JSON list of C-alpha atoms in Angstrom, two decimals:
[
{"chain": "A", "resi": 14, "resn": "MET", "atom": "CA", "xyz": [79.42, 104.45, 89.23]},
{"chain": "A", "resi": 15, "resn": "GLY", "atom": "CA", "xyz": [77.23, 107.16, 90.53]},
{"chain": "A", "resi": 16, "resn": "SER", "atom": "CA", "xyz": [74.69, 109.55, 89.46]},
{"chain": "A", "resi": 17, "resn": "GLY", "atom": "CA", "xyz": [74.38, 109.77, 85.65]},
{"chain": "A", "resi": 18, "resn": "GLY", "atom": "CA", "xyz": [76.35, 106.78, 85.36]},
{"chain": "A", "resi": 19, "resn": "LYS", "atom": "CA", "xyz": [79.66, 108.30, 86.59]},
{"chain": "A", "resi": 20, "resn": "SER", "atom": "CA", "xyz": [81.97, 106.66, 88.90]},
{"chain": "A", "resi": 21, "resn": "VAL", "atom": "CA", "xyz": [82.20, 108.09, 92.26]},
{"chain": "A", "resi": 22, "resn": "ALA", "atom": "CA", "xyz": [84.93, 107.55, 94.88]},
{"chain": "A", "resi": 23, "resn": "LEU", "atom": "CA", "xyz": [84.28, 108.07, 98.45]},
{"chain": "A", "resi": 24, "resn": "GLU", "atom": "CA", "xyz": [87.91, 108.15, 99.67]},
{"chain": "A", "resi": 25, "resn": "ASN", "atom": "CA", "xyz": [90.95, 109.97, 98.89]},
{"chain": "A", "resi": 26, "resn": "ARG", "atom": "CA", "xyz": [92.91, 108.14, 95.95]},
{"chain": "A", "resi": 27, "resn": "ASN", "atom": "CA", "xyz": [96.32, 108.87, 94.83]},
{"chain": "A", "resi": 28, "resn": "THR", "atom": "CA", "xyz": [97.46, 109.00, 91.08]},
{"chain": "A", "resi": 29, "resn": "GLY", "atom": "CA", "xyz": [100.98, 107.85, 89.98]},
{"chain": "A", "resi": 30, "resn": "GLU", "atom": "CA", "xyz": [102.84, 109.64, 87.50]},
{"chain": "A", "resi": 31, "resn": "ASP", "atom": "CA", "xyz": [101.91, 107.02, 84.89]},
{"chain": "A", "resi": 32, "resn": "GLY", "atom": "CA", "xyz": [98.08, 107.40, 85.67]},
{"chain": "A", "resi": 33, "resn": "ARG", "atom": "CA", "xyz": [97.67, 104.32, 87.92]},
{"chain": "A", "resi": 34, "resn": "ARG", "atom": "CA", "xyz": [95.43, 105.22, 90.94]},
{"chain": "A", "resi": 35, "resn": "TYR", "atom": "CA", "xyz": [95.53, 103.73, 94.26]},
{"chain": "A", "resi": 36, "resn": "SER", "atom": "CA", "xyz": [92.26, 102.81, 96.41]},
{"chain": "A", "resi": 37, "resn": "PRO", "atom": "CA", "xyz": [92.93, 102.72, 100.36]},
{"chain": "A", "resi": 38, "resn": "SER", "atom": "CA", "xyz": [89.66, 100.38, 100.59]},
{"chain": "A", "resi": 39, "resn": "ALA", "atom": "CA", "xyz": [90.95, 97.90, 97.79]},
{"chain": "A", "resi": 40, "resn": "ALA", "atom": "CA", "xyz": [94.36, 97.74, 99.83]},
{"chain": "A", "resi": 41, "resn": "ARG", "atom": "CA", "xyz": [92.59, 96.83, 102.83]},
{"chain": "A", "resi": 42, "resn": "ASN", "atom": "CA", "xyz": [90.06, 94.27, 101.37]},
{"chain": "A", "resi": 43, "resn": "ARG", "atom": "CA", "xyz": [91.98, 92.51, 98.67]},
{"chain": "A", "resi": 44, "resn": "GLU", "atom": "CA", "xyz": [92.93, 89.50, 100.94]},
{"chain": "A", "resi": 45, "resn": "VAL", "atom": "CA", "xyz": [89.40, 88.68, 102.18]},
{"chain": "A", "resi": 46, "resn": "ILE", "atom": "CA", "xyz": [87.67, 89.31, 98.73]},
{"chain": "A", "resi": 47, "resn": "GLY", "atom": "CA", "xyz": [90.21, 87.24, 97.31]},
{"chain": "A", "resi": 48, "resn": "ASP", "atom": "CA", "xyz": [89.42, 84.63, 99.73]},
{"chain": "A", "resi": 49, "resn": "VAL", "atom": "CA", "xyz": [85.81, 84.62, 98.51]},
{"chain": "A", "resi": 50, "resn": "LEU", "atom": "CA", "xyz": [86.88, 84.57, 94.81]},
{"chain": "A", "resi": 51, "resn": "ALA", "atom": "CA", "xyz": [88.83, 81.45, 95.77]},
{"chain": "A", "resi": 52, "resn": "ASP", "atom": "CA", "xyz": [85.75, 79.69, 97.42]},
{"chain": "A", "resi": 53, "resn": "HIS", "atom": "CA", "xyz": [82.94, 80.84, 95.05]},
{"chain": "A", "resi": 54, "resn": "MET", "atom": "CA", "xyz": [84.21, 81.98, 91.69]},
{"chain": "A", "resi": 55, "resn": "PRO", "atom": "CA", "xyz": [85.81, 80.57, 88.76]},
{"chain": "A", "resi": 56, "resn": "VAL", "atom": "CA", "xyz": [89.27, 81.85, 89.25]},
{"chain": "A", "resi": 57, "resn": "GLU", "atom": "CA", "xyz": [90.47, 79.44, 86.40]},
{"chain": "A", "resi": 58, "resn": "GLY", "atom": "CA", "xyz": [88.11, 81.34, 83.99]},
{"chain": "A", "resi": 59, "resn": "HIS", "atom": "CA", "xyz": [87.27, 84.80, 82.91]},
{"chain": "A", "resi": 60, "resn": "ILE", "atom": "CA", "xyz": [85.79, 87.42, 84.86]},
{"chain": "A", "resi": 61, "resn": "LEU", "atom": "CA", "xyz": [84.41, 90.70, 83.88]},
{"chain": "A", "resi": 62, "resn": "GLU", "atom": "CA", "xyz": [84.21, 93.52, 86.43]},
{"chain": "A", "resi": 63, "resn": "ILE", "atom": "CA", "xyz": [81.68, 96.16, 86.23]},
{"chain": "A", "resi": 64, "resn": "ALA", "atom": "CA", "xyz": [82.65, 99.68, 87.59]},
{"chain": "A", "resi": 65, "resn": "SER", "atom": "CA", "xyz": [86.58, 98.62, 88.01]},
{"chain": "A", "resi": 66, "resn": "GLY", "atom": "CA", "xyz": [87.44, 101.98, 89.61]},
{"chain": "A", "resi": 67, "resn": "THR", "atom": "CA", "xyz": [91.10, 102.28, 90.17]},
{"chain": "A", "resi": 68, "resn": "GLY", "atom": "CA", "xyz": [91.90, 98.75, 88.43]},
{"chain": "A", "resi": 69, "resn": "GLU", "atom": "CA", "xyz": [93.71, 97.24, 91.44]},
{"chain": "A", "resi": 70, "resn": "HIS", "atom": "CA", "xyz": [91.12, 94.31, 91.99]},
{"chain": "A", "resi": 71, "resn": "GLY", "atom": "CA", "xyz": [92.19, 93.12, 88.63]},
{"chain": "A", "resi": 72, "resn": "VAL", "atom": "CA", "xyz": [95.82, 93.34, 89.28]},
{"chain": "A", "resi": 73, "resn": "ASP", "atom": "CA", "xyz": [95.68, 91.74, 92.66]},
{"chain": "A", "resi": 74, "resn": "PHE", "atom": "CA", "xyz": [93.45, 88.77, 91.56]},
{"chain": "A", "resi": 75, "resn": "THR", "atom": "CA", "xyz": [95.42, 87.96, 88.45]},
{"chain": "A", "resi": 76, "resn": "LYS", "atom": "CA", "xyz": [98.59, 87.88, 90.41]},
{"chain": "A", "resi": 77, "resn": "ARG", "atom": "CA", "xyz": [96.92, 85.74, 93.21]},
{"chain": "A", "resi": 78, "resn": "PHE", "atom": "CA", "xyz": [95.06, 83.32, 90.63]},
{"chain": "A", "resi": 79, "resn": "GLN", "atom": "CA", "xyz": [97.55, 82.44, 87.63]},
{"chain": "A", "resi": 80, "resn": "SER", "atom": "CA", "xyz": [94.78, 81.10, 85.40]},
{"chain": "A", "resi": 81, "resn": "LEU", "atom": "CA", "xyz": [92.32, 83.92, 85.91]},
{"chain": "A", "resi": 82, "resn": "ARG", "atom": "CA", "xyz": [91.50, 86.23, 82.92]},
{"chain": "A", "resi": 83, "resn": "TRP", "atom": "CA", "xyz": [90.00, 89.79, 84.26]},
{"chain": "A", "resi": 84, "resn": "THR", "atom": "CA", "xyz": [88.55, 92.52, 82.09]},
{"chain": "A", "resi": 85, "resn": "TYR", "atom": "CA", "xyz": [87.91, 95.76, 83.32]},
{"chain": "A", "resi": 86, "resn": "SER", "atom": "CA", "xyz": [85.07, 98.20, 82.54]},
{"chain": "A", "resi": 87, "resn": "ASP", "atom": "CA", "xyz": [83.80, 101.61, 83.62]},
{"chain": "A", "resi": 88, "resn": "LEU", "atom": "CA", "xyz": [82.24, 104.88, 82.29]},
{"chain": "A", "resi": 89, "resn": "ASP", "atom": "CA", "xyz": [84.45, 107.44, 84.52]},
{"chain": "A", "resi": 90, "resn": "GLU", "atom": "CA", "xyz": [87.21, 108.86, 82.51]},
{"chain": "A", "resi": 91, "resn": "LEU", "atom": "CA", "xyz": [89.63, 108.76, 85.55]},
{"chain": "A", "resi": 92, "resn": "SER", "atom": "CA", "xyz": [89.04, 105.14, 86.01]},
{"chain": "A", "resi": 93, "resn": "LEU", "atom": "CA", "xyz": [89.25, 104.33, 82.72]},
{"chain": "A", "resi": 94, "resn": "ALA", "atom": "CA", "xyz": [92.63, 105.91, 82.69]},
{"chain": "A", "resi": 95, "resn": "SER", "atom": "CA", "xyz": [93.77, 104.20, 85.77]},
{"chain": "A", "resi": 96, "resn": "GLN", "atom": "CA", "xyz": [92.77, 100.73, 84.64]},
{"chain": "A", "resi": 97, "resn": "ALA", "atom": "CA", "xyz": [94.41, 101.40, 80.99]},
{"chain": "A", "resi": 98, "resn": "ALA", "atom": "CA", "xyz": [97.77, 102.32, 82.88]},
{"chain": "A", "resi": 99, "resn": "TRP", "atom": "CA", "xyz": [97.36, 99.20, 85.22]},
{"chain": "A", "resi": 100, "resn": "VAL", "atom": "CA", "xyz": [96.87, 97.10, 82.10]},
{"chain": "A", "resi": 101, "resn": "ALA", "atom": "CA", "xyz": [100.23, 98.63, 80.58]},
{"chain": "A", "resi": 102, "resn": "HIS", "atom": "CA", "xyz": [102.20, 98.49, 83.81]},
{"chain": "A", "resi": 103, "resn": "THR", "atom": "CA", "xyz": [101.63, 94.58, 84.71]},
{"chain": "A", "resi": 104, "resn": "LYS", "atom": "CA", "xyz": [101.95, 93.36, 81.15]},
{"chain": "A", "resi": 105, "resn": "ARG", "atom": "CA", "xyz": [99.82, 90.43, 81.72]},
{"chain": "A", "resi": 106, "resn": "GLU", "atom": "CA", "xyz": [98.66, 89.98, 78.14]},
{"chain": "A", "resi": 107, "resn": "GLY", "atom": "CA", "xyz": [95.61, 87.71, 77.61]},
{"chain": "A", "resi": 108, "resn": "ARG", "atom": "CA", "xyz": [94.78, 88.02, 81.29]},
{"chain": "A", "resi": 109, "resn": "LEU", "atom": "CA", "xyz": [94.31, 91.43, 82.34]},
{"chain": "A", "resi": 110, "resn": "SER", "atom": "CA", "xyz": [92.47, 93.27, 79.65]},
{"chain": "A", "resi": 111, "resn": "GLY", "atom": "CA", "xyz": [90.21, 96.31, 78.93]},
{"chain": "A", "resi": 112, "resn": "PRO", "atom": "CA", "xyz": [89.06, 98.65, 80.11]},
{"chain": "A", "resi": 113, "resn": "LEU", "atom": "CA", "xyz": [85.81, 98.26, 78.08]},
{"chain": "A", "resi": 114, "resn": "ARG", "atom": "CA", "xyz": [83.42, 101.37, 78.25]},
{"chain": "A", "resi": 115, "resn": "VAL", "atom": "CA", "xyz": [80.09, 100.23, 80.06]},
{"chain": "A", "resi": 116, "resn": "ASP", "atom": "CA", "xyz": [77.33, 101.75, 81.64]},
{"chain": "A", "resi": 117, "resn": "ALA", "atom": "CA", "xyz": [75.75, 99.23, 83.50]},
{"chain": "A", "resi": 118, "resn": "SER", "atom": "CA", "xyz": [72.30, 100.97, 83.92]},
{"chain": "A", "resi": 119, "resn": "LYS", "atom": "CA", "xyz": [71.94, 100.54, 80.02]},
{"chain": "A", "resi": 120, "resn": "ALA", "atom": "CA", "xyz": [70.29, 97.97, 78.27]},
{"chain": "A", "resi": 121, "resn": "GLY", "atom": "CA", "xyz": [73.22, 97.22, 76.08]},
{"chain": "A", "resi": 122, "resn": "TRP", "atom": "CA", "xyz": [76.79, 96.82, 77.35]},
{"chain": "A", "resi": 123, "resn": "GLY", "atom": "CA", "xyz": [78.70, 97.75, 74.02]},
{"chain": "A", "resi": 124, "resn": "GLU", "atom": "CA", "xyz": [81.98, 95.89, 73.62]},
{"chain": "A", "resi": 125, "resn": "ALA", "atom": "CA", "xyz": [81.01, 93.80, 76.73]},
{"chain": "A", "resi": 126, "resn": "GLU", "atom": "CA", "xyz": [77.72, 92.58, 75.06]},
{"chain": "A", "resi": 127, "resn": "ARG", "atom": "CA", "xyz": [78.86, 88.99, 74.15]},
{"chain": "A", "resi": 128, "resn": "PRO", "atom": "CA", "xyz": [76.81, 86.23, 75.74]},
{"chain": "A", "resi": 129, "resn": "GLY", "atom": "CA", "xyz": [78.78, 83.47, 77.18]},
{"chain": "A", "resi": 130, "resn": "ALA", "atom": "CA", "xyz": [82.19, 85.51, 76.66]},
{"chain": "A", "resi": 131, "resn": "CYS", "atom": "CA", "xyz": [82.90, 85.59, 80.48]},
{"chain": "A", "resi": 132, "resn": "ASP", "atom": "CA", "xyz": [82.33, 82.84, 83.11]},
{"chain": "A", "resi": 133, "resn": "ALA", "atom": "CA", "xyz": [81.42, 85.47, 85.95]},
{"chain": "A", "resi": 134, "resn": "ILE", "atom": "CA", "xyz": [80.98, 88.91, 86.63]},
{"chain": "A", "resi": 135, "resn": "PHE", "atom": "CA", "xyz": [82.34, 90.97, 89.66]},
{"chain": "A", "resi": 136, "resn": "CYS", "atom": "CA", "xyz": [81.19, 94.29, 90.91]},
{"chain": "A", "resi": 137, "resn": "ALA", "atom": "CA", "xyz": [82.34, 95.87, 94.29]},
{"chain": "A", "resi": 138, "resn": "ASN", "atom": "CA", "xyz": [81.03, 98.89, 95.76]},
{"chain": "A", "resi": 139, "resn": "MET", "atom": "CA", "xyz": [78.77, 100.24, 93.06]},
{"chain": "A", "resi": 140, "resn": "VAL", "atom": "CA", "xyz": [75.12, 99.46, 93.80]},
{"chain": "A", "resi": 141, "resn": "HIS", "atom": "CA", "xyz": [74.94, 101.83, 96.91]},
{"chain": "A", "resi": 142, "resn": "ILE", "atom": "CA", "xyz": [76.62, 104.88, 95.03]},
{"chain": "A", "resi": 143, "resn": "ALA", "atom": "CA", "xyz": [74.44, 104.69, 91.89]},
{"chain": "A", "resi": 144, "resn": "PRO", "atom": "CA", "xyz": [70.88, 105.20, 91.14]},
{"chain": "A", "resi": 145, "resn": "PHE", "atom": "CA", "xyz": [68.69, 101.83, 91.50]},
{"chain": "A", "resi": 146, "resn": "GLU", "atom": "CA", "xyz": [68.92, 101.75, 87.77]},
{"chain": "A", "resi": 147, "resn": "ALA", "atom": "CA", "xyz": [72.47, 100.78, 88.10]},
{"chain": "A", "resi": 148, "resn": "ALA", "atom": "CA", "xyz": [71.79, 97.84, 90.04]},
{"chain": "A", "resi": 149, "resn": "GLU", "atom": "CA", "xyz": [68.76, 96.76, 87.86]},
{"chain": "A", "resi": 150, "resn": "GLY", "atom": "CA", "xyz": [71.04, 96.93, 84.53]},
{"chain": "A", "resi": 151, "resn": "LEU", "atom": "CA", "xyz": [73.69, 95.04, 86.22]},
{"chain": "A", "resi": 152, "resn": "ILE", "atom": "CA", "xyz": [71.63, 92.26, 87.38]},
{"chain": "A", "resi": 153, "resn": "SER", "atom": "CA", "xyz": [69.74, 92.14, 83.86]},
{"chain": "A", "resi": 154, "resn": "GLY", "atom": "CA", "xyz": [73.03, 91.96, 82.21]},
{"chain": "A", "resi": 155, "resn": "ALA", "atom": "CA", "xyz": [74.22, 89.32, 84.30]},
{"chain": "A", "resi": 156, "resn": "GLY", "atom": "CA", "xyz": [71.23, 87.43, 83.30]},
{"chain": "A", "resi": 157, "resn": "ARG", "atom": "CA", "xyz": [71.77, 88.22, 79.72]},
{"chain": "A", "resi": 158, "resn": "LEU", "atom": "CA", "xyz": [75.43, 87.41, 79.31]},
{"chain": "A", "resi": 159, "resn": "LEU", "atom": "CA", "xyz": [76.22, 84.66, 81.78]},
{"chain": "A", "resi": 160, "resn": "ALA", "atom": "CA", "xyz": [75.93, 80.97, 80.57]},
{"chain": "A", "resi": 161, "resn": "SER", "atom": "CA", "xyz": [74.14, 78.42, 82.78]},
{"chain": "A", "resi": 162, "resn": "GLY", "atom": "CA", "xyz": [76.45, 78.06, 85.87]},
{"chain": "A", "resi": 163, "resn": "GLY", "atom": "CA", "xyz": [78.00, 81.65, 85.63]},
{"chain": "A", "resi": 164, "resn": "ARG", "atom": "CA", "xyz": [78.28, 83.51, 88.63]},
{"chain": "A", "resi": 165, "resn": "LEU", "atom": "CA", "xyz": [77.65, 87.15, 89.72]},
{"chain": "A", "resi": 166, "resn": "MET", "atom": "CA", "xyz": [79.58, 88.40, 92.92]},
{"chain": "A", "resi": 167, "resn": "LEU", "atom": "CA", "xyz": [78.52, 91.78, 94.61]},
{"chain": "A", "resi": 168, "resn": "TYR", "atom": "CA", "xyz": [80.57, 93.18, 97.23]},
{"chain": "A", "resi": 169, "resn": "GLY", "atom": "CA", "xyz": [79.56, 96.07, 99.78]},
{"chain": "A", "resi": 170, "resn": "PRO", "atom": "CA", "xyz": [77.29, 96.99, 102.39]},
{"chain": "A", "resi": 171, "resn": "PHE", "atom": "CA", "xyz": [73.54, 95.60, 102.34]},
{"chain": "A", "resi": 172, "resn": "ALA", "atom": "CA", "xyz": [70.36, 95.68, 104.57]},
{"chain": "A", "resi": 173, "resn": "ARG", "atom": "CA", "xyz": [68.91, 92.22, 105.17]},
{"chain": "A", "resi": 174, "resn": "ALA", "atom": "CA", "xyz": [65.10, 91.90, 105.20]},
{"chain": "A", "resi": 175, "resn": "GLY", "atom": "CA", "xyz": [64.57, 95.46, 106.59]},
{"chain": "A", "resi": 176, "resn": "VAL", "atom": "CA", "xyz": [67.40, 95.12, 109.22]},
{"chain": "A", "resi": 177, "resn": "ILE", "atom": "CA", "xyz": [70.44, 97.39, 108.59]},
{"chain": "A", "resi": 178, "resn": "ALA", "atom": "CA", "xyz": [73.58, 97.42, 110.81]},
{"chain": "A", "resi": 179, "resn": "PRO", "atom": "CA", "xyz": [73.50, 100.94, 112.39]},
{"chain": "A", "resi": 180, "resn": "SER", "atom": "CA", "xyz": [77.05, 101.87, 110.90]},
{"chain": "A", "resi": 181, "resn": "ASN", "atom": "CA", "xyz": [75.42, 101.24, 107.54]},
{"chain": "A", "resi": 182, "resn": "ALA", "atom": "CA", "xyz": [72.22, 103.26, 108.21]},
{"chain": "A", "resi": 183, "resn": "ARG", "atom": "CA", "xyz": [74.29, 106.22, 109.02]},
{"chain": "A", "resi": 184, "resn": "PHE", "atom": "CA", "xyz": [76.32, 105.57, 105.89]},
{"chain": "A", "resi": 185, "resn": "SER", "atom": "CA", "xyz": [73.19, 105.30, 103.87]},
{"chain": "A", "resi": 186, "resn": "GLU", "atom": "CA", "xyz": [71.91, 108.53, 105.37]},
{"chain": "A", "resi": 187, "resn": "ASP", "atom": "CA", "xyz": [75.21, 110.37, 104.28]},
{"chain": "A", "resi": 188, "resn": "LEU", "atom": "CA", "xyz": [74.96, 108.64, 100.72]},
{"chain": "A", "resi": 189, "resn": "LYS", "atom": "CA", "xyz": [71.24, 110.28, 100.37]},
{"chain": "A", "resi": 190, "resn": "ARG", "atom": "CA", "xyz": [72.47, 113.58, 101.42]},
{"chain": "A", "resi": 191, "resn": "ARG", "atom": "CA", "xyz": [74.82, 113.56, 98.55]},
{"chain": "A", "resi": 192, "resn": "ASP", "atom": "CA", "xyz": [72.34, 112.14, 96.09]},
{"chain": "A", "resi": 193, "resn": "GLU", "atom": "CA", "xyz": [68.97, 111.08, 96.98]},
{"chain": "A", "resi": 194, "resn": "SER", "atom": "CA", "xyz": [69.15, 108.40, 94.38]},
{"chain": "A", "resi": 195, "resn": "TRP", "atom": "CA", "xyz": [71.95, 106.56, 96.33]},
{"chain": "A", "resi": 196, "resn": "GLY", "atom": "CA", "xyz": [71.63, 104.39, 99.43]},
{"chain": "A", "resi": 197, "resn": "VAL", "atom": "CA", "xyz": [72.34, 101.24, 100.90]},
{"chain": "A", "resi": 198, "resn": "ARG", "atom": "CA", "xyz": [70.04, 98.71, 99.13]},
{"chain": "A", "resi": 199, "resn": "ASP", "atom": "CA", "xyz": [68.28, 95.82, 101.01]},
{"chain": "A", "resi": 200, "resn": "LEU", "atom": "CA", "xyz": [69.29, 92.61, 99.69]},
{"chain": "A", "resi": 201, "resn": "ASP", "atom": "CA", "xyz": [66.13, 90.42, 100.34]},
{"chain": "A", "resi": 202, "resn": "HIS", "atom": "CA", "xyz": [63.61, 93.19, 99.40]},
{"chain": "A", "resi": 203, "resn": "GLU", "atom": "CA", "xyz": [65.49, 94.98, 96.39]},
{"chain": "A", "resi": 204, "resn": "ILE", "atom": "CA", "xyz": [68.18, 93.00, 94.78]},
{"chain": "A", "resi": 205, "resn": "ILE", "atom": "CA", "xyz": [67.06, 89.29, 95.03]},
{"chain": "A", "resi": 206, "resn": "PRO", "atom": "CA", "xyz": [63.81, 89.94, 93.51]},
{"chain": "A", "resi": 207, "resn": "LEU", "atom": "CA", "xyz": [65.80, 91.52, 90.54]},
{"chain": "A", "resi": 208, "resn": "THR", "atom": "CA", "xyz": [68.03, 88.28, 90.47]},
{"chain": "A", "resi": 209, "resn": "GLU", "atom": "CA", "xyz": [65.00, 86.12, 90.37]},
{"chain": "A", "resi": 210, "resn": "LYS", "atom": "CA", "xyz": [63.57, 87.69, 87.31]},
{"chain": "A", "resi": 211, "resn": "SER", "atom": "CA", "xyz": [66.85, 87.45, 85.40]},
{"chain": "A", "resi": 212, "resn": "GLY", "atom": "CA", "xyz": [67.38, 83.66, 86.10]},
{"chain": "A", "resi": 213, "resn": "LEU", "atom": "CA", "xyz": [69.86, 84.06, 88.84]},
{"chain": "A", "resi": 214, "resn": "THR", "atom": "CA", "xyz": [69.71, 81.85, 92.01]},
{"chain": "A", "resi": 215, "resn": "LEU", "atom": "CA", "xyz": [71.21, 83.10, 95.58]},
{"chain": "A", "resi": 216, "resn": "ALA", "atom": "CA", "xyz": [74.39, 80.77, 95.98]},
{"chain": "A", "resi": 217, "resn": "ALA", "atom": "CA", "xyz": [75.97, 82.43, 99.12]},
{"chain": "A", "resi": 218, "resn": "VAL", "atom": "CA", "xyz": [76.01, 85.34, 101.46]},
{"chain": "A", "resi": 219, "resn": "ILE", "atom": "CA", "xyz": [79.48, 85.76, 103.29]},
{"chain": "A", "resi": 220, "resn": "ASP", "atom": "CA", "xyz": [79.87, 88.07, 105.95]},
{"chain": "A", "resi": 221, "resn": "MET", "atom": "CA", "xyz": [82.79, 90.59, 105.53]},
{"chain": "A", "resi": 222, "resn": "PRO", "atom": "CA", "xyz": [84.78, 93.17, 107.50]},
{"chain": "A", "resi": 223, "resn": "ALA", "atom": "CA", "xyz": [83.14, 96.64, 108.44]},
{"chain": "A", "resi": 224, "resn": "ASN", "atom": "CA", "xyz": [79.42, 95.08, 107.99]},
{"chain": "A", "resi": 225, "resn": "ASN", "atom": "CA", "xyz": [80.00, 94.45, 104.43]},
{"chain": "A", "resi": 226, "resn": "LEU", "atom": "CA", "xyz": [78.83, 91.28, 102.52]},
{"chain": "A", "resi": 227, "resn": "SER", "atom": "CA", "xyz": [80.06, 89.18, 99.61]},
{"chain": "A", "resi": 228, "resn": "VAL", "atom": "CA", "xyz": [76.89, 87.91, 97.72]},
{"chain": "A", "resi": 229, "resn": "ILE", "atom": "CA", "xyz": [77.23, 85.21, 95.08]},
{"chain": "A", "resi": 230, "resn": "PHE", "atom": "CA", "xyz": [74.33, 84.35, 92.58]},
{"chain": "A", "resi": 231, "resn": "GLU", "atom": "CA", "xyz": [74.38, 81.61, 89.94]},
{"chain": "A", "resi": 232, "resn": "LYS", "atom": "CA", "xyz": [72.88, 81.67, 86.59]},
{"chain": "A", "resi": 233, "resn": "ARG", "atom": "CA", "xyz": [70.16, 78.92, 86.18]}
]
């Protein structure tokens, strides 16, 4: 999700004849992200994904975790079409569903506005390519919709307490040239204060390849 609530791809993505789209980064990272899900997320429960992009995460993780239920959401039309095509192709009725039309920056999430209906929320590579209002809305939504013990997982590049890896600093400057409201966020100074206000507690920070992090929060 980028400026104006629209999803933005920072890579070339191929689209099949049936509308399914393919992300090179999703293919590279699915195993390591899946390992984090296995260790820290409710893989026998229901996960709502915000800004689902091509939809490959849901396909990969419902294949790996046979009791996992996954619901897509997005705002971008190309992404919604790809997610719907993956649902139709995989035919995992009851385990891979959606897509729901959700603008994370809004105070209400439409069809997804069902407190307690999901055990966790997953969001990869959104908060740095969207206005900060999207991060605020995402965290507020997690605090609103998750029951006690529910989890929020963020994946992507972050600074830590004012310190940023050189590659992430260069990436952030490139993002800001594209849109001044984008940029790599500081986990400690910008994100954690939001989670504390929304009743979420930091549960784990896991180093990932290419200076990314997986960050897990738990609803108190």
